[in-house]
Amino acid sequence: MPPLNYFVVESPDATGREAYERIAGDVLQDLDLIKVVDRLHIYVDPKAPIFIAAGMLRHMPRAIRVTDFANINPGEKEIVLDIGDEAYLAPLLQKLWARYGKENVDQPDRFTVVLPAGLAGEEDLEQMVVADPSETLHKDIIYALQYIAPEGFKVRRQYIKDEKFYYVASEDTLEGDIVETMVAPIFAKMGVTL
Amino acid sequence: MTTLVPVTYKGGVYRHDEIVDLIDDLGGYIVQKHIMAQDVVLQSFVPRDDIDLIREIAKPLAGEVTEAPLVGTEIAVVSPSLEIHHLPHTACDIAEYLRRAGAKTNMVGLARGFGKRIANLNDEERDVINEHDLAVYALGNFEECIRQKFPVLRRGIHVPIVVTGAPDRETLVAIVDPPVEGYVGGIGRIMHRFKRPEELAKLDELVDEVSRTLDARRDVLAKDPLSVFPPRLMAILEERIHEISMLTHPTPVTAQMEGLRLKLPYDSYAPAVRSLEIADGVTIGDIADVTPSRMRNYILIRIKPFSETRILV
């Protein structure tokens, strides 16, 4: 695991601390989030019981546009899109159908999409936003934290906005001011104000 | 009397029927047979004195015979839940490793085995676990959680238990009260496959712990033997109830240390099983309890000891 810029696991239980360090590393690696998370601080105390994970993301990935994965070849009668990476083909087709109608979008094979010329401007097409990875990224981060946290800790509060995120979970009801009393000091340790 | 020892035979499909016949001729029993592509694995009991003979005959077929201490046992691997937190690693790796040592393992994923305050064990889970020879509890990372929830998870379980968890063995021994039969520390909730040497060493330790526990049980059984050796009864059932050959289960009849699980519907087959004559005038009903299993609609046969029946088949 390539090191995050800051990765600390705290726990009163020494064995548990080591185990959670390994779990967090494995989960981030499995879900391919190592490159995305910049700092992560986990505090887990089974006696309280409380699990807190707080951290910062690296810069958010930008939106994916058609030019990022396809070549646009305008012809006299039609515009041919030459797909380089199939990963975004499905959302692209959805967008094209919605914009130009299904009857105008032809897909003769896996890597080619044909549109009638005149219907779409080349510029328009190039700049069309097909997918925004940050949407799913937020979900992925929360899922990863849920996955790292002990399973019995079902009561939870989560937050993710811009680059900061936290996830607090417990078996019992969470105090109303838990964020101020427990999460903010953890952010302070990372040198960040929530 | 010849002593039968549990062994695993691994070899190719080609001419493996000769080995099957040989084991049969020597008076041994095959409790599980797996054919995977070109390979055959036979979990069997063979007379101790004849192991070398089997090795010799298997030599030209490139087959190998190894001792497998857990052949003929059915073990429950109990996981606190079926969520991604506990599966597939740990529980599956443990089950797989025990299977390599010859055991038939079943995974029991508890409905509410997580959380130290809310953990519990329902009657179905309890009964299913009690139908096994031994239960391996794959618990988690925190000493505090194991201390609090294990007494709940073991409530009503009367089969031997081996506990695994992240705290070291000494800590587990200290926090589990009353004591259980086996402890393996250093295996907690792990999110990757067991592949490092130290992790595999832990699994070896678990197999040793399980076999030690079962050996203790075997010693007790030796003092008051069962009325019939379970694999023997298994062979008789397979020969006499032809429907068994039509079942698609990997182990249509599962051998346990003190009985068998027969995967036929209880309601329609129990009377036939009870009245099946296995020796002159002795029926299965005379030497065993034929009861419904809590696992689907199977039949559970629990063989009575000699002291109770005064019959030895």
Tab-separated table of N, CA and C in Angstrom, chain A residues 16-134:
chain	number	residue	atom	x	y	z
A	16	GLY	N	-6.432	-4.695	18.632
A	16	GLY	CA	-7.478	-4.177	17.751
A	16	GLY	C	-6.945	-3.058	16.874
A	17	ARG	N	-6.065	-2.239	17.437
A	17	ARG	CA	-5.507	-1.114	16.680
A	17	ARG	C	-4.750	-1.636	15.456
A	18	GLU	N	-3.907	-2.629	15.706
A	18	GLU	CA	-3.138	-3.214	14.595
A	18	GLU	C	-4.060	-3.813	13.543
A	19	ALA	N	-5.073	-4.541	14.036
A	19	ALA	CA	-5.997	-5.200	13.110
A	19	ALA	C	-6.718	-4.164	12.253
A	20	TYR	N	-7.135	-3.073	12.866
A	20	TYR	CA	-7.867	-2.063	12.097
A	20	TYR	C	-6.972	-1.318	11.118
A	21	GLU	N	-5.695	-1.208	11.462
A	21	GLU	CA	-4.770	-0.584	10.528
A	21	GLU	C	-4.720	-1.422	9.246
A	22	ARG	N	-4.654	-2.735	9.460
A	22	ARG	CA	-4.593	-3.663	8.320
A	22	ARG	C	-5.908	-3.656	7.540
A	23	ILE	N	-7.021	-3.651	8.290
A	23	ILE	CA	-8.337	-3.674	7.623
A	23	ILE	C	-8.501	-2.430	6.751
A	24	ALA	N	-8.181	-1.266	7.332
A	24	ALA	CA	-8.357	-0.021	6.580
A	24	ALA	C	-7.500	-0.050	5.318
A	25	GLY	N	-6.249	-0.509	5.461
A	25	GLY	CA	-5.373	-0.592	4.291
A	25	GLY	C	-5.938	-1.513	3.222
A	26	ASP	N	-6.398	-2.685	3.658
A	26	ASP	CA	-6.947	-3.667	2.706
A	26	ASP	C	-8.175	-3.128	1.991
A	27	VAL	N	-9.057	-2.498	2.762
A	27	VAL	CA	-10.313	-2.023	2.158
A	27	VAL	C	-10.034	-0.910	1.157
A	28	LEU	N	-9.176	0.045	1.550
A	28	LEU	CA	-8.881	1.142	0.622
A	28	LEU	C	-8.234	0.607	-0.647
A	29	GLN	N	-7.397	-0.392	-0.466
A	29	GLN	CA	-6.726	-0.975	-1.632
A	29	GLN	C	-7.723	-1.720	-2.527
A	30	ASP	N	-8.589	-2.511	-1.887
A	30	ASP	CA	-9.576	-3.290	-2.638
A	30	ASP	C	-10.502	-2.398	-3.439
A	31	LEU	N	-10.907	-1.283	-2.833
A	31	LEU	CA	-11.877	-0.414	-3.502
A	31	LEU	C	-11.170	0.656	-4.342
A	32	ASP	N	-9.852	0.542	-4.443
A	32	ASP	CA	-9.090	1.433	-5.290
A	32	ASP	C	-9.231	2.898	-4.860
A	33	LEU	N	-9.124	3.124	-3.554
A	33	LEU	CA	-9.321	4.482	-3.052
A	33	LEU	C	-8.027	5.092	-2.514
A	34	ILE	N	-6.940	4.329	-2.615
A	34	ILE	CA	-5.683	4.818	-2.041
A	34	ILE	C	-5.245	6.117	-2.685
A	35	LYS	N	-5.484	6.191	-4.005
A	35	LYS	CA	-5.029	7.384	-4.716
A	35	LYS	C	-5.922	8.579	-4.413
A	36	VAL	N	-7.100	8.297	-3.886
A	36	VAL	CA	-8.078	9.361	-3.700
A	36	VAL	C	-7.995	9.959	-2.304
A	37	VAL	N	-7.706	9.091	-1.309
A	37	VAL	CA	-7.680	9.572	0.070
A	37	VAL	C	-6.283	10.113	0.377
A	38	ASP	N	-6.254	11.311	0.932
A	38	ASP	CA	-4.974	11.937	1.236
A	38	ASP	C	-4.602	11.716	2.693
A	39	ARG	N	-5.565	11.940	3.583
A	39	ARG	CA	-5.309	11.767	5.013
A	39	ARG	C	-6.457	10.989	5.633
A	40	LEU	N	-6.133	10.132	6.589
A	40	LEU	CA	-7.186	9.357	7.257
A	40	LEU	C	-6.793	9.111	8.702
A	41	HIS	N	-7.701	9.430	9.598
A	41	HIS	CA	-7.460	9.187	11.017
A	41	HIS	C	-8.647	8.372	11.541
A	42	ILE	N	-8.338	7.227	12.144
A	42	ILE	CA	-9.417	6.380	12.668
A	42	ILE	C	-9.257	6.280	14.167
A	43	TYR	N	-10.354	6.434	14.866
A	43	TYR	CA	-10.328	6.224	16.306
A	43	TYR	C	-11.421	5.201	16.611
A	44	VAL	N	-11.065	4.125	17.281
A	44	VAL	CA	-12.091	3.122	17.590
A	44	VAL	C	-11.918	2.636	19.023
A	45	ASP	N	-13.013	2.720	19.772
A	45	ASP	CA	-12.990	2.280	21.162
A	45	ASP	C	-14.208	1.392	21.411
A	46	PRO	N	-13.986	0.084	21.539
A	46	PRO	CA	-15.125	-0.820	21.701
A	46	PRO	C	-15.834	-0.641	23.042
A	47	LYS	N	-15.153	-0.053	24.016
A	47	LYS	CA	-15.800	0.079	25.319
A	47	LYS	C	-16.820	1.203	25.315
A	48	ALA	N	-16.555	2.270	24.541
A	48	ALA	CA	-17.438	3.443	24.578
A	48	ALA	C	-18.887	3.149	24.180
A	49	PRO	N	-19.258	2.491	23.118
A	49	PRO	CA	-18.488	2.123	21.938
A	49	PRO	C	-18.569	3.232	20.889
A	50	ILE	N	-17.452	3.470	20.220
A	50	ILE	CA	-17.438	4.520	19.192
A	50	ILE	C	-16.418	4.193	18.106
A	51	PHE	N	-16.766	4.537	16.886
A	51	PHE	CA	-15.840	4.414	15.754
A	51	PHE	C	-15.879	5.742	15.016
A	52	ILE	N	-14.726	6.364	14.872
A	52	ILE	CA	-14.679	7.625	14.135
A	52	ILE	C	-13.610	7.513	13.057
A	53	ALA	N	-13.984	7.849	11.841
A	53	ALA	CA	-12.989	7.947	10.775
A	53	ALA	C	-13.121	9.341	10.203
A	54	ALA	N	-12.015	10.057	10.126
A	54	ALA	CA	-12.059	11.404	9.568
A	54	ALA	C	-10.909	11.540	8.613
A	55	GLY	N	-11.095	12.317	7.565
A	55	GLY	CA	-9.988	12.441	6.623
A	55	GLY	C	-10.215	13.483	5.566
A	56	MET	N	-9.246	13.525	4.669
A	56	MET	CA	-9.281	14.485	3.568
A	56	MET	C	-9.078	13.720	2.271
A	57	LEU	N	-9.734	14.213	1.229
A	57	LEU	CA	-9.539	13.612	-0.084
A	57	LEU	C	-8.476	14.398	-0.831
A	58	ARG	N	-7.860	13.726	-1.794
A	58	ARG	CA	-6.983	14.481	-2.700
A	58	ARG	C	-7.886	15.251	-3.630
A	59	HIS	N	-7.312	15.999	-4.570
A	59	HIS	CA	-8.154	16.742	-5.522
A	59	HIS	C	-9.180	15.812	-6.145
A	60	MET	N	-10.350	16.339	-6.352
A	60	MET	CA	-11.412	15.517	-6.909
A	60	MET	C	-11.178	15.299	-8.400
A	61	PRO	N	-11.496	14.105	-8.889
A	61	PRO	CA	-11.339	13.888	-10.328
A	61	PRO	C	-12.322	14.775	-11.101
A	62	ARG	N	-11.879	15.205	-12.281
A	62	ARG	CA	-12.761	16.099	-13.041
A	62	ARG	C	-13.802	15.285	-13.806
A	63	ALA	N	-14.768	16.016	-14.361
A	63	ALA	CA	-15.832	15.358	-15.114
A	63	ALA	C	-15.266	14.747	-16.402
A	64	ILE	N	-15.859	13.648	-16.825
A	64	ILE	CA	-15.410	12.974	-18.052
A	64	ILE	C	-16.208	13.530	-19.231
A	65	ARG	N	-15.489	13.995	-20.242
A	65	ARG	CA	-16.156	14.515	-21.437
A	65	ARG	C	-15.915	13.565	-22.597
A	66	VAL	N	-16.679	13.751	-23.671
A	66	VAL	CA	-16.586	12.823	-24.802
A	66	VAL	C	-15.155	12.748	-25.341
A	67	THR	N	-14.464	13.884	-25.424
A	67	THR	CA	-13.100	13.882	-25.982
A	67	THR	C	-12.132	13.030	-25.164
A	68	ASP	N	-12.474	12.772	-23.891
A	68	ASP	CA	-11.563	11.992	-23.052
A	68	ASP	C	-11.478	10.531	-23.468
A	69	PHE	N	-12.490	10.032	-24.126
A	69	PHE	CA	-12.464	8.591	-24.441
A	69	PHE	C	-12.886	8.272	-25.871
A	70	ALA	N	-13.163	9.297	-26.710
A	70	ALA	CA	-13.592	9.005	-28.080
A	70	ALA	C	-13.019	10.031	-29.054
A	71	ASN	N	-12.839	9.591	-30.277
A	71	ASN	CA	-12.446	10.513	-31.359
A	71	ASN	C	-13.691	10.905	-32.120
A	72	ILE	N	-13.790	12.165	-32.445
A	72	ILE	CA	-14.963	12.604	-33.206
A	72	ILE	C	-14.521	12.898	-34.639
A	73	ASN	N	-15.090	12.152	-35.595
A	73	ASN	CA	-14.735	12.346	-37.002
A	73	ASN	C	-15.942	12.881	-37.772
A	74	PRO	N	-15.989	14.173	-37.993
A	74	PRO	CA	-17.147	14.721	-38.735
A	74	PRO	C	-17.003	14.432	-40.229
A	75	GLY	N	-18.057	13.936	-40.825
A	75	GLY	CA	-18.047	13.680	-42.268
A	75	GLY	C	-19.092	14.577	-42.916
A	76	GLU	N	-19.322	14.340	-44.210
A	76	GLU	CA	-20.308	15.192	-44.888
A	76	GLU	C	-21.722	14.877	-44.455
A	77	LYS	N	-22.008	13.573	-44.380
A	77	LYS	CA	-23.369	13.171	-44.056
A	77	LYS	C	-23.537	12.812	-42.591
A	78	GLU	N	-22.459	12.320	-42.005
A	78	GLU	CA	-22.604	11.842	-40.616
A	78	GLU	C	-21.371	12.130	-39.792
A	79	ILE	N	-21.577	12.082	-38.487
A	79	ILE	CA	-20.458	12.244	-37.551
A	79	ILE	C	-20.189	10.877	-36.943
A	80	VAL	N	-18.966	10.438	-37.042
A	80	VAL	CA	-18.633	9.110	-36.506
A	80	VAL	C	-17.839	9.278	-35.209
A	81	LEU	N	-18.332	8.658	-34.137
A	81	LEU	CA	-17.600	8.673	-32.861
A	81	LEU	C	-16.857	7.352	-32.749
A	82	ASP	N	-15.557	7.478	-32.599
A	82	ASP	CA	-14.717	6.289	-32.500
A	82	ASP	C	-14.387	6.095	-31.023
A	83	ILE	N	-14.967	5.078	-30.398
A	83	ILE	CA	-14.852	4.934	-28.945
A	83	ILE	C	-13.523	4.274	-28.566
A	84	GLY	N	-12.756	4.921	-27.732
A	84	GLY	CA	-11.484	4.342	-27.305
A	84	GLY	C	-11.627	3.503	-26.049
A	85	ASP	N	-12.449	3.984	-25.111
A	85	ASP	CA	-12.599	3.284	-23.831
A	85	ASP	C	-14.088	3.018	-23.605
A	86	GLU	N	-14.414	1.743	-23.587
A	86	GLU	CA	-15.828	1.357	-23.495
A	86	GLU	C	-16.472	1.681	-22.151
A	87	ALA	N	-15.629	1.989	-21.142
A	87	ALA	CA	-16.147	2.170	-19.782
A	87	ALA	C	-17.287	3.185	-19.727
A	88	TYR	N	-17.201	4.206	-20.570
A	88	TYR	CA	-18.211	5.267	-20.501
A	88	TYR	C	-19.219	5.198	-21.632
A	89	LEU	N	-19.242	4.075	-22.355
A	89	LEU	CA	-20.121	3.966	-23.521
A	89	LEU	C	-21.591	4.024	-23.114
A	90	ALA	N	-21.944	3.294	-22.057
A	90	ALA	CA	-23.359	3.233	-21.661
A	90	ALA	C	-23.899	4.614	-21.282
A	91	PRO	N	-23.204	5.357	-20.385
A	91	PRO	CA	-23.734	6.686	-20.083
A	91	PRO	C	-23.736	7.614	-21.298
A	92	LEU	N	-22.760	7.408	-22.219
A	92	LEU	CA	-22.735	8.246	-23.420
A	92	LEU	C	-23.988	8.012	-24.260
A	93	LEU	N	-24.322	6.744	-24.465
A	93	LEU	CA	-25.502	6.428	-25.272
A	93	LEU	C	-26.759	7.012	-24.634
A	94	GLN	N	-26.848	6.866	-23.307
A	94	GLN	CA	-28.010	7.425	-22.597
A	94	GLN	C	-28.157	8.919	-22.895
A	95	LYS	N	-27.013	9.615	-22.823
A	95	LYS	CA	-27.038	11.067	-23.030
A	95	LYS	C	-27.427	11.386	-24.481
A	96	LEU	N	-26.842	10.640	-25.424
A	96	LEU	CA	-27.123	10.903	-26.840
A	96	LEU	C	-28.586	10.635	-27.173
A	97	TRP	N	-29.110	9.542	-26.619
A	97	TRP	CA	-30.525	9.220	-26.873
A	97	TRP	C	-31.417	10.334	-26.346
A	98	ALA	N	-31.093	10.803	-25.161
A	98	ALA	CA	-31.930	11.817	-24.553
A	98	ALA	C	-31.871	13.111	-25.367
A	99	ARG	N	-30.683	13.391	-25.904
A	99	ARG	CA	-30.527	14.678	-26.586
A	99	ARG	C	-31.003	14.635	-28.037
A	100	TYR	N	-30.635	13.558	-28.768
A	100	TYR	CA	-30.933	13.544	-30.204
A	100	TYR	C	-32.023	12.542	-30.595
A	101	GLY	N	-32.501	11.746	-29.665
A	101	GLY	CA	-33.529	10.758	-29.998
A	101	GLY	C	-32.902	9.450	-30.442
A	102	LYS	N	-33.532	8.357	-30.056
A	102	LYS	CA	-32.955	7.040	-30.357
A	102	LYS	C	-32.822	6.784	-31.850
A	103	GLU	N	-33.779	7.326	-32.649
A	103	GLU	CA	-33.769	7.054	-34.089
A	103	GLU	C	-32.549	7.678	-34.767
A	104	ASN	N	-31.941	8.675	-34.131
A	104	ASN	CA	-30.798	9.348	-34.756
A	104	ASN	C	-29.443	8.804	-34.292
A	105	VAL	N	-29.467	7.927	-33.303
A	105	VAL	CA	-28.195	7.411	-32.787
A	105	VAL	C	-28.026	5.972	-33.251
A	106	ASP	N	-27.048	5.766	-34.093
A	106	ASP	CA	-26.843	4.432	-34.649
A	106	ASP	C	-25.521	3.881	-34.099
A	107	GLN	N	-25.541	2.576	-33.767
A	107	GLN	CA	-24.310	1.981	-33.235
A	107	GLN	C	-24.009	0.706	-34.012
A	108	PRO	N	-23.321	0.835	-35.153
A	108	PRO	CA	-23.093	-0.360	-35.991
A	108	PRO	C	-22.239	-1.427	-35.327
A	109	ASP	N	-21.297	-1.028	-34.469
A	109	ASP	CA	-20.555	-2.039	-33.711
A	109	ASP	C	-20.154	-1.462	-32.350
A	110	ARG	N	-19.456	-2.279	-31.553
A	110	ARG	CA	-19.159	-1.893	-30.172
A	110	ARG	C	-18.420	-0.574	-30.052
A	111	PHE	N	-17.532	-0.322	-31.027
A	111	PHE	CA	-16.643	0.828	-30.866
A	111	PHE	C	-17.021	2.025	-31.744
A	112	THR	N	-18.192	1.979	-32.336
A	112	THR	CA	-18.576	3.072	-33.235
A	112	THR	C	-19.993	3.554	-32.925
A	113	VAL	N	-20.137	4.875	-32.874
A	113	VAL	CA	-21.473	5.467	-32.755
A	113	VAL	C	-21.591	6.485	-33.884
A	114	VAL	N	-22.705	6.431	-34.612
A	114	VAL	CA	-22.870	7.324	-35.770
A	114	VAL	C	-24.067	8.241	-35.553
A	115	LEU	N	-23.842	9.522	-35.791
A	115	LEU	CA	-24.926	10.510	-35.687
A	115	LEU	C	-25.055	11.208	-37.046
A	116	PRO	N	-26.255	11.637	-37.430
A	116	PRO	CA	-26.380	12.376	-38.695
A	116	PRO	C	-25.697	13.746	-38.576
A	117	ALA	N	-25.024	14.184	-39.648
A	117	ALA	CA	-24.351	15.486	-39.612
A	117	ALA	C	-25.413	16.583	-39.535
A	118	GLY	N	-25.061	17.672	-38.960
A	118	GLY	CA	-25.994	18.786	-38.904
A	118	GLY	C	-26.836	18.779	-37.656
A	119	LEU	N	-26.991	17.617	-37.089
A	119	LEU	CA	-27.822	17.515	-35.884
A	119	LEU	C	-27.046	18.042	-34.678
A	120	ALA	N	-25.754	17.670	-34.636
A	120	ALA	CA	-24.952	18.059	-33.483
A	120	ALA	C	-23.723	18.830	-33.952
A	121	GLY	N	-23.380	19.874	-33.232
A	121	GLY	CA	-22.160	20.595	-33.525
A	121	GLY	C	-20.981	19.843	-32.941
A	122	GLU	N	-19.841	19.886	-33.617
A	122	GLU	CA	-18.680	19.121	-33.147
A	122	GLU	C	-18.237	19.601	-31.779
A	123	GLU	N	-18.219	20.894	-31.624
A	123	GLU	CA	-17.796	21.512	-30.370
A	123	GLU	C	-18.675	21.040	-29.214
A	124	ASP	N	-19.969	21.097	-29.484
A	124	ASP	CA	-20.982	20.680	-28.498
A	124	ASP	C	-20.708	19.280	-27.999
A	125	LEU	N	-20.479	18.431	-28.999
A	125	LEU	CA	-20.304	17.012	-28.727
A	125	LEU	C	-19.034	16.774	-27.902
A	126	GLU	N	-17.965	17.465	-28.305
A	126	GLU	CA	-16.686	17.282	-27.611
A	126	GLU	C	-16.786	17.637	-26.134
A	127	GLN	N	-17.494	18.689	-25.858
A	127	GLN	CA	-17.542	19.190	-24.480
A	127	GLN	C	-18.660	18.573	-23.646
A	128	MET	N	-19.416	17.652	-24.256
A	128	MET	CA	-20.538	17.055	-23.531
A	128	MET	C	-20.028	16.256	-22.313
A	129	VAL	N	-20.565	16.543	-21.139
A	129	VAL	CA	-20.138	15.822	-19.935
A	129	VAL	C	-20.875	14.484	-19.882
A	130	VAL	N	-20.124	13.415	-19.839
A	130	VAL	CA	-20.746	12.087	-19.885
A	130	VAL	C	-20.912	11.517	-18.478
A	131	ALA	N	-19.901	11.670	-17.667
A	131	ALA	CA	-19.995	11.094	-16.316
A	131	ALA	C	-19.207	11.973	-15.361
A	132	ASP	N	-19.606	11.942	-14.110
A	132	ASP	CA	-18.896	12.716	-13.098
A	132	ASP	C	-18.448	11.750	-12.004
A	133	PRO	N	-17.191	11.336	-12.039
A	133	PRO	CA	-16.738	10.311	-11.084
A	133	PRO	C	-16.891	10.741	-9.628
A	134	SER	N	-16.918	12.042	-9.361
A	134	SER	CA	-17.008	12.450	-7.957
A	134	SER	C	-18.342	12.029	-7.345
